[in-house]
mmCIF file of C-alpha atoms in Angstrom:
data_model
loop_
_atom_site.group_PDB
_atom_site.id
_atom_site.type_symbol
_atom_site.label_atom_id
_atom_site.label_comp_id
_atom_site.label_asym_id
_atom_site.label_seq_id
_atom_site.Cartn_x
_atom_site.Cartn_y
_atom_site.Cartn_z
ATOM 1 C CA MET I 1 -34.684 -8.137 42.080
ATOM 2 C CA GLU I 2 -35.963 -11.699 42.674
ATOM 3 C CA GLU I 3 -35.342 -12.817 46.320
ATOM 4 C CA LYS I 4 -34.502 -16.380 47.489
ATOM 5 C CA ASN I 5 -33.575 -17.595 50.731
ATOM 6 C CA ASN I 6 -32.364 -14.190 51.804
ATOM 7 C CA SER I 7 -30.303 -13.912 48.631
ATOM 8 C CA ILE I 8 -31.141 -11.243 45.701
ATOM 9 C CA VAL I 9 -30.137 -11.859 42.112
ATOM 10 C CA TYR I 10 -27.537 -9.282 41.631
ATOM 11 C CA THR I 11 -26.514 -9.784 37.830
ATOM 12 C CA GLU I 12 -27.704 -12.414 35.285
ATOM 13 C CA ILE I 13 -26.920 -13.573 31.787
ATOM 14 C CA PRO I 14 -29.031 -11.869 29.061
ATOM 15 C CA MET I 15 -30.069 -15.330 27.694
ATOM 16 C CA ARG I 16 -30.934 -17.701 30.427
ATOM 17 C CA THR I 17 -29.434 -21.178 29.646
ATOM 18 C CA TRP I 18 -27.011 -23.774 30.844
ATOM 19 C CA ARG I 19 -29.146 -24.242 34.048
ATOM 20 C CA TRP I 20 -27.078 -27.242 34.888
ATOM 21 C CA LEU I 21 -24.073 -25.260 35.186
ATOM 22 C CA GLY I 22 -25.510 -22.774 37.551
ATOM 23 C CA VAL I 23 -24.294 -19.864 35.733
ATOM 24 C CA ASN I 24 -27.423 -18.074 35.050
ATOM 25 C CA GLU I 25 -27.334 -15.512 37.677
ATOM 26 C CA GLY I 26 -25.023 -14.209 40.379
ATOM 27 C CA ARG I 27 -26.661 -13.803 43.901
ATOM 28 C CA ILE I 28 -25.678 -11.682 46.816
ATOM 29 C CA ASN I 29 -26.986 -11.800 50.521
ATOM 30 C CA ALA I 30 -29.831 -9.258 50.874
ATOM 31 C CA ASP I 31 -28.555 -8.192 54.287
ATOM 32 C CA LEU I 32 -25.117 -7.562 53.037
ATOM 33 C CA LEU I 33 -26.314 -5.580 49.979
ATOM 34 C CA ALA I 34 -28.143 -3.360 52.167
ATOM 35 C CA ARG I 35 -24.984 -2.622 54.200
ATOM 36 C CA LEU I 36 -22.709 -1.747 51.645
ATOM 37 C CA PRO I 37 -21.881 1.696 50.537
ATOM 38 C CA MET I 38 -22.628 3.269 46.893
ATOM 39 C CA ARG I 39 -20.667 5.206 44.561
ATOM 40 C CA GLY I 40 -22.312 7.615 42.227
ATOM 41 C CA ARG I 41 -22.599 8.759 38.477
ATOM 42 C CA ILE I 42 -19.745 9.748 36.012
ATOM 43 C CA TYR I 43 -20.685 12.180 33.135
ATOM 44 C CA VAL I 44 -18.250 13.014 30.137
ATOM 45 C CA LYS I 45 -19.429 15.818 28.145
ATOM 46 C CA PRO I 46 -19.334 15.904 24.377
ATOM 47 C CA GLY I 47 -15.746 16.256 23.129
ATOM 48 C CA MET I 48 -14.230 15.972 26.353
ATOM 49 C CA THR I 49 -11.750 13.291 27.919
ATOM 50 C CA ASP I 50 -11.896 11.917 31.748
ATOM 51 C CA SER I 51 -10.354 9.280 33.644
ATOM 52 C CA GLN I 52 -11.702 7.840 36.805
ATOM 53 C CA LEU I 53 -9.758 5.512 39.287
ATOM 54 C CA HIS I 54 -11.410 3.508 42.258
ATOM 55 C CA VAL I 55 -9.244 1.431 44.535
ATOM 56 C CA CYS I 56 -11.310 -0.918 46.722
ATOM 57 C CA ARG I 57 -9.463 -2.046 49.808
ATOM 58 C CA LYS I 58 -12.602 -3.392 52.127
ATOM 59 C CA SER I 59 -15.759 -4.913 52.107
ATOM 60 C CA GLY I 60 -18.008 -2.736 49.763
ATOM 61 C CA ARG I 61 -20.144 -2.036 46.896
ATOM 62 C CA GLU I 62 -19.360 0.051 43.772
ATOM 63 C CA ILE I 63 -22.370 0.995 41.843
ATOM 64 C CA CYS I 64 -21.357 3.308 39.075
ATOM 65 C CA GLN I 65 -23.399 4.917 36.146
ATOM 66 C CA VAL I 66 -21.380 6.450 33.428
ATOM 67 C CA ALA I 67 -22.607 8.638 30.332
ATOM 68 C CA VAL I 68 -20.078 9.143 27.741
ATOM 69 C CA GLY I 69 -21.133 12.057 25.277
ATOM 70 C CA ALA I 70 -20.643 12.250 21.683
ATOM 71 C CA ASN I 71 -16.969 12.158 20.630
ATOM 72 C CA ALA I 72 -15.924 11.978 24.263
ATOM 73 C CA ASN I 73 -13.521 9.445 25.709
ATOM 74 C CA CYS I 74 -13.734 8.041 29.078
ATOM 75 C CA THR I 75 -11.330 5.589 31.168
ATOM 76 C CA VAL I 76 -12.690 3.804 34.313
ATOM 77 C CA THR I 77 -10.506 1.651 36.462
ATOM 78 C CA THR I 78 -11.384 -0.568 39.242
ATOM 79 C CA VAL I 79 -8.812 -2.475 41.247
ATOM 80 C CA VAL I 80 -10.229 -4.660 43.977
ATOM 81 C CA LEU I 81 -7.179 -5.373 46.988
ATOM 82 C CA ALA I 82 -9.913 -6.260 49.534
ATOM 83 C CA PRO I 83 -8.814 -8.458 52.435
ATOM 84 C CA ASP I 84 -8.938 -12.259 52.156
ATOM 85 C CA ASP I 85 -12.184 -12.448 54.279
ATOM 86 C CA ALA I 86 -13.990 -9.315 52.619
ATOM 87 C CA ASP I 87 -17.166 -9.553 50.416
ATOM 88 C CA TRP I 88 -17.161 -7.022 47.578
ATOM 89 C CA ALA I 89 -20.153 -6.389 44.941
ATOM 90 C CA GLY I 90 -19.477 -4.046 41.734
ATOM 91 C CA ALA I 91 -22.031 -3.017 39.209
ATOM 92 C CA MET I 92 -21.118 -0.503 36.350
ATOM 93 C CA LYS I 93 -23.640 0.644 33.749
ATOM 94 C CA ILE I 94 -22.308 2.683 30.912
ATOM 95 C CA ARG I 95 -23.987 4.478 27.975
ATOM 96 C CA VAL I 96 -21.889 5.651 24.767
ATOM 97 C CA ASP I 97 -23.181 8.154 22.332
ATOM 98 C CA ALA I 98 -22.020 8.551 18.771
ATOM 99 C CA GLY I 99 -18.240 8.687 18.286
ATOM 100 C CA GLY I 100 -17.796 8.082 22.030
ATOM 101 C CA HIS I 101 -15.171 5.679 23.463
ATOM 102 C CA VAL I 102 -14.963 4.017 26.814
ATOM 103 C CA GLN I 103 -12.172 1.847 28.224
ATOM 104 C CA VAL I 104 -13.013 -0.240 31.373
ATOM 105 C CA ASN I 105 -9.997 -1.650 33.104
ATOM 106 C CA ILE I 106 -10.916 -4.188 36.325
ATOM 107 C CA ILE I 107 -8.437 -5.961 38.459
ATOM 108 C CA HIS I 108 -9.714 -8.498 40.844
ATOM 109 C CA LEU I 109 -7.026 -9.676 43.371
ATOM 110 C CA GLY I 110 -8.510 -9.558 46.810
ATOM 111 C CA GLY I 111 -11.992 -10.595 48.701
ATOM 112 C CA LYS I 112 -13.314 -13.798 49.825
ATOM 113 C CA ASN I 113 -16.481 -13.448 47.792
ATOM 114 C CA THR I 114 -16.369 -11.124 44.780
ATOM 115 C CA LEU I 115 -19.364 -10.146 42.473
ATOM 116 C CA GLY I 116 -18.722 -7.985 39.711
ATOM 117 C CA SER I 117 -21.074 -6.759 36.534
ATOM 118 C CA VAL I 118 -20.212 -4.483 33.789
ATOM 119 C CA GLU I 119 -23.048 -3.492 31.188
ATOM 120 C CA ILE I 120 -21.922 -1.113 28.280
ATOM 121 C CA GLU I 121 -24.549 0.047 25.943
ATOM 122 C CA LEU I 122 -22.951 1.421 22.486
ATOM 123 C CA VAL I 123 -25.875 3.678 21.586
ATOM 124 C CA GLY I 124 -24.601 5.800 19.025
ATOM 125 C CA ASP I 125 -22.952 5.318 15.598
ATOM 126 C CA ASP I 126 -19.232 4.493 15.492
ATOM 127 C CA SER I 127 -19.036 4.392 19.325
ATOM 128 C CA SER I 128 -16.614 2.065 20.817
ATOM 129 C CA ALA I 129 -15.777 0.176 23.970
ATOM 130 C CA GLU I 130 -12.764 -1.931 25.408
ATOM 131 C CA LEU I 131 -13.075 -4.003 28.538
ATOM 132 C CA ASN I 132 -9.729 -5.383 29.917
ATOM 133 C CA ALA I 133 -10.026 -7.329 33.122
ATOM 134 C CA LEU I 134 -7.491 -9.397 35.440
ATOM 135 C CA TYR I 135 -8.607 -11.923 38.215
ATOM 136 C CA PHE I 136 -6.219 -14.173 40.247
ATOM 137 C CA ALA I 137 -8.298 -16.367 42.854
ATOM 138 C CA ALA I 138 -6.675 -18.755 45.293
ATOM 139 C CA ASP I 139 -7.570 -20.820 48.469
ATOM 140 C CA ASP I 140 -11.562 -21.094 48.615
ATOM 141 C CA GLU I 141 -12.223 -17.663 47.130
ATOM 142 C CA LYS I 142 -15.367 -17.121 44.958
ATOM 143 C CA TYR I 143 -15.431 -14.677 42.121
ATOM 144 C CA ASP I 144 -18.502 -14.118 39.831
ATOM 145 C CA MET I 145 -18.305 -11.826 36.773
ATOM 146 C CA ASN I 146 -20.835 -10.800 34.144
ATOM 147 C CA PHE I 147 -19.685 -8.627 31.147
ATOM 148 C CA ILE I 148 -22.117 -7.483 28.653
ATOM 149 C CA ILE I 149 -21.420 -5.070 25.800
ATOM 150 C CA ARG I 150 -24.686 -4.297 23.489
ATOM 151 C CA GLN I 151 -23.838 -2.837 20.137
ATOM 152 C CA MET I 152 -26.643 -0.697 19.223
ATOM 153 C CA GLY I 153 -25.459 1.832 16.958
ATOM 154 C CA LYS I 154 -23.881 1.516 13.354
ATOM 155 C CA ARG I 155 -20.368 0.461 12.864
ATOM 156 C CA THR I 156 -19.688 0.070 16.775
ATOM 157 C CA ASP I 157 -16.333 -1.678 17.911
ATOM 158 C CA ALA I 158 -16.286 -3.773 20.954
ATOM 159 C CA LYS I 159 -13.190 -5.688 22.618
ATOM 160 C CA MET I 160 -13.343 -7.697 25.591
ATOM 161 C CA ASN I 161 -10.090 -9.021 27.097
ATOM 162 C CA VAL I 162 -9.962 -11.200 30.165
ATOM 163 C CA TYR I 163 -6.783 -12.736 31.657
ATOM 164 C CA GLY I 164 -7.219 -15.045 34.822
ATOM 165 C CA ALA I 165 -5.392 -17.631 37.074
ATOM 166 C CA LEU I 166 -7.229 -20.027 39.519
ATOM 167 C CA GLY I 167 -5.394 -21.913 42.412
ATOM 168 C CA GLY I 168 -6.438 -23.888 45.513
ATOM 169 C CA ASN I 169 -9.906 -24.603 45.914
ATOM 170 C CA ALA I 170 -11.268 -21.351 44.178
ATOM 171 C CA ASP I 171 -14.491 -21.264 42.168
ATOM 172 C CA LYS I 172 -15.008 -18.853 39.486
ATOM 173 C CA ILE I 173 -17.893 -17.869 36.993
ATOM 174 C CA PHE I 174 -17.187 -15.695 33.882
ATOM 175 C CA ARG I 175 -20.066 -14.738 31.678
ATOM 176 C CA GLY I 176 -19.057 -12.552 28.548
ATOM 177 C CA THR I 177 -21.441 -11.450 26.235
ATOM 178 C CA LEU I 178 -21.487 -9.500 23.010
ATOM 179 C CA ASP I 179 -25.087 -8.611 21.869
ATOM 180 C CA PHE I 180 -25.457 -7.193 18.382
ATOM 181 C CA VAL I 181 -28.770 -5.719 18.328
ATOM 182 C CA LYS I 182 -30.634 -5.177 15.380
ATOM 183 C CA GLY I 183 -29.715 -1.962 13.410
ATOM 184 C CA CYS I 184 -26.101 -2.076 14.402
ATOM 185 C CA ALA I 185 -24.891 -2.874 10.765
ATOM 186 C CA GLY I 186 -21.147 -2.649 10.261
ATOM 187 C CA SER I 187 -20.340 -3.525 13.952
ATOM 188 C CA VAL I 188 -17.550 -5.667 14.930
ATOM 189 C CA GLY I 189 -16.745 -7.374 18.314
ATOM 190 C CA ASN I 190 -14.104 -9.614 19.771
ATOM 191 C CA GLU I 191 -14.003 -11.446 22.989
ATOM 192 C CA LYS I 192 -11.372 -13.545 24.475
ATOM 193 C CA GLU I 193 -10.557 -15.168 28.036
ATOM 194 C CA GLU I 194 -7.325 -16.627 28.943
ATOM 195 C CA ILE I 195 -7.167 -18.862 32.110
ATOM 196 C CA ILE I 196 -4.289 -20.594 33.845
ATOM 197 C CA LEU I 197 -5.194 -23.262 36.345
ATOM 198 C CA LEU I 198 -2.958 -24.011 38.957
ATOM 199 C CA SER I 199 -4.393 -26.894 40.911
ATOM 200 C CA ASP I 200 -6.902 -29.575 40.545
ATOM 201 C CA GLY I 201 -9.177 -28.295 43.229
ATOM 202 C CA VAL I 202 -10.362 -25.516 41.221
ATOM 203 C CA ARG I 203 -13.737 -25.176 39.695
ATOM 204 C CA ASN I 204 -13.573 -22.901 36.507
ATOM 205 C CA ARG I 205 -17.212 -21.974 34.527
ATOM 206 C CA THR I 206 -16.528 -19.907 31.497
ATOM 207 C CA VAL I 207 -19.727 -18.713 29.342
ATOM 208 C CA PRO I 208 -18.813 -16.831 25.992
ATOM 209 C CA LEU I 209 -22.244 -15.880 24.689
ATOM 210 C CA MET I 210 -22.727 -14.149 21.269
ATOM 211 C CA LEU I 211 -26.156 -12.642 20.570
ATOM 212 C CA SER I 212 -27.064 -11.352 17.134
ATOM 213 C CA GLY I 213 -30.146 -9.712 15.599
ATOM 214 C CA GLU I 214 -28.476 -7.959 12.829
ATOM 215 C CA ASP I 215 -26.947 -9.881 9.569
ATOM 216 C CA ASP I 216 -24.036 -7.216 8.816
ATOM 217 C CA VAL I 217 -21.816 -7.831 11.778
ATOM 218 C CA ASP I 218 -18.179 -9.523 12.568
ATOM 219 C CA GLY I 219 -18.060 -11.206 15.899
ATOM 220 C CA HIS I 220 -15.475 -13.536 17.322
ATOM 221 C CA HIS I 221 -14.904 -15.154 20.749
ATOM 222 C CA ALA I 222 -12.367 -17.624 22.037
ATOM 223 C CA ALA I 223 -11.386 -18.999 25.491
ATOM 224 C CA SER I 224 -7.945 -20.547 26.429
ATOM 225 C CA ILE I 225 -8.274 -22.875 29.453
ATOM 226 C CA GLY I 226 -5.402 -25.029 30.912
ATOM 227 C CA ARG I 227 -2.167 -25.559 32.849
ATOM 228 C CA MET I 228 0.940 -23.752 32.035
ATOM 229 C CA ASP I 229 2.707 -24.252 28.684
ATOM 230 C CA GLU I 230 5.275 -26.753 29.821
ATOM 231 C CA ASP I 231 7.654 -25.906 26.946
ATOM 232 C CA LYS I 232 7.617 -22.301 28.168
ATOM 233 C CA LEU I 233 8.600 -23.654 31.781
ATOM 234 C CA PHE I 234 11.473 -25.807 30.227
ATOM 235 C CA TYR I 235 12.749 -22.858 28.395
ATOM 236 C CA LEU I 236 12.750 -20.605 31.391
ATOM 237 C CA MET I 237 14.146 -23.387 33.916
ATOM 238 C CA SER I 238 17.005 -24.170 31.187
ATOM 239 C CA ARG I 239 18.052 -20.544 31.840
ATOM 240 C CA GLY I 240 18.674 -21.294 35.421
ATOM 241 C CA LEU I 241 15.004 -20.204 37.146
ATOM 242 C CA ASP I 242 13.623 -22.761 39.516
ATOM 243 C CA GLU I 243 10.153 -23.766 38.911
ATOM 244 C CA GLU I 244 8.240 -21.293 40.998
ATOM 245 C CA GLU I 245 10.299 -18.330 39.625
ATOM 246 C CA ALA I 246 9.425 -19.704 36.103
ATOM 247 C CA LYS I 247 5.713 -19.852 37.043
ATOM 248 C CA ARG I 248 5.719 -16.400 38.410
ATOM 249 C CA LEU I 249 7.283 -15.096 34.987
ATOM 250 C CA VAL I 250 4.609 -16.883 33.147
ATOM 251 C CA LEU I 251 1.771 -15.367 34.974
ATOM 252 C CA GLU I 252 3.230 -11.904 34.995
ATOM 253 C CA ALA I 253 3.427 -12.062 31.118
ATOM 254 C CA THR I 254 -0.046 -13.493 31.072
ATOM 255 C CA PHE I 255 -1.149 -10.515 33.388
ATOM 256 C CA ALA I 256 0.832 -7.846 31.677
ATOM 257 C CA PRO I 257 -1.750 -6.425 29.194
ATOM 258 C CA VAL I 258 -3.882 -5.271 31.979
ATOM 259 C CA VAL I 259 -1.357 -4.426 34.651
ATOM 260 C CA SER I 260 0.483 -2.118 32.059
ATOM 261 C CA LEU I 261 -2.568 0.066 31.755
ATOM 262 C CA ILE I 262 -2.150 1.178 35.377
ATOM 263 C CA GLU I 263 -0.356 4.645 35.107
ATOM 264 C CA ASN I 264 0.006 4.986 38.960
ATOM 265 C CA GLU I 265 3.436 3.604 39.597
ATOM 266 C CA ALA I 266 2.878 2.924 43.390
ATOM 267 C CA LEU I 267 -0.395 1.259 42.590
ATOM 268 C CA ARG I 268 1.006 -0.726 39.862
ATOM 269 C CA GLY I 269 3.657 -2.046 42.413
ATOM 270 C CA GLU I 270 0.894 -2.848 44.643
ATOM 271 C CA ILE I 271 -0.877 -4.923 42.203
ATOM 272 C CA GLU I 272 2.447 -6.857 41.186
ATOM 273 C CA GLU I 273 2.882 -7.290 45.127
ATOM 274 C CA ALA I 274 -0.780 -8.916 45.569
ATOM 275 C CA ILE I 275 -0.080 -11.108 42.328
ATOM 276 C CA ASN I 276 3.083 -12.455 44.038
ATOM 277 C CA ARG I 277 1.344 -13.208 47.330
ATOM 278 C CA LYS I 278 -1.366 -15.201 45.297
ATOM 279 C CA VAL I 279 1.690 -17.127 43.505
ATOM 280 C CA VAL I 280 3.177 -18.002 46.746
ATOM 281 C CA LYS I 281 -0.154 -19.108 48.115
ATOM 282 C CA CYS I 282 -0.697 -21.397 45.004
ATOM 283 C CA LEU I 283 2.859 -22.526 44.364
ATOM 284 C CA GLY I 284 4.516 -22.264 47.689
#
């Protein structure tokens, strides 16, 4: 790790570019990193199924290594509900063998400074990954995310779906990389990010990156960035809702693809309450 002014490079984009945007790397205070607790390893044996849920309610560090055996299935869900003044850093490294599948669900709804990294390697033929993420930053919160899926085996399938909202003076960086490594013939990858901007004071930096060392692949990426659809708001308000209620419904619909993946009813309710608190902050 490179150290500079007592900060350490915690995560970085695979191809360093866009220097003027300041998105090549995510840094963390070295002293803070030393103090934050860590988490261990997950191994899913060939042919088995496992599901892991981590809920983070305070400053901390989630370091997790996951190995998914051949024809195994693993779901890893991380929900960050840390206090508004907390610092949180997460790093997940995942290897998937032949025929294996991993689903990663990440929800960032807390913390003043949040730094998250996910690296997935689809090593085996016919392996697959689905990464779903939701974030909502308000006030002067800073969110920094770096997601990478490397497609190494033949006929791999990668999906990256990210949904977010920014309000107040929030500052967010999202780097999403699909890397088609030479030898991954027949692989397919899709990446998208949908962002709703709720104020003029936000700073959004979105960096979709697609790398390819293989000819026989099918890759797509897209980003939708902007304010709420005025036609949707008009329709909802014409049905008797006030502006805040209409905007809340639009946000709930935007976040629904990820929130609906939370099977624990109590936790899902807590997530919905956290989203509502952010809405009040941004629109109240």
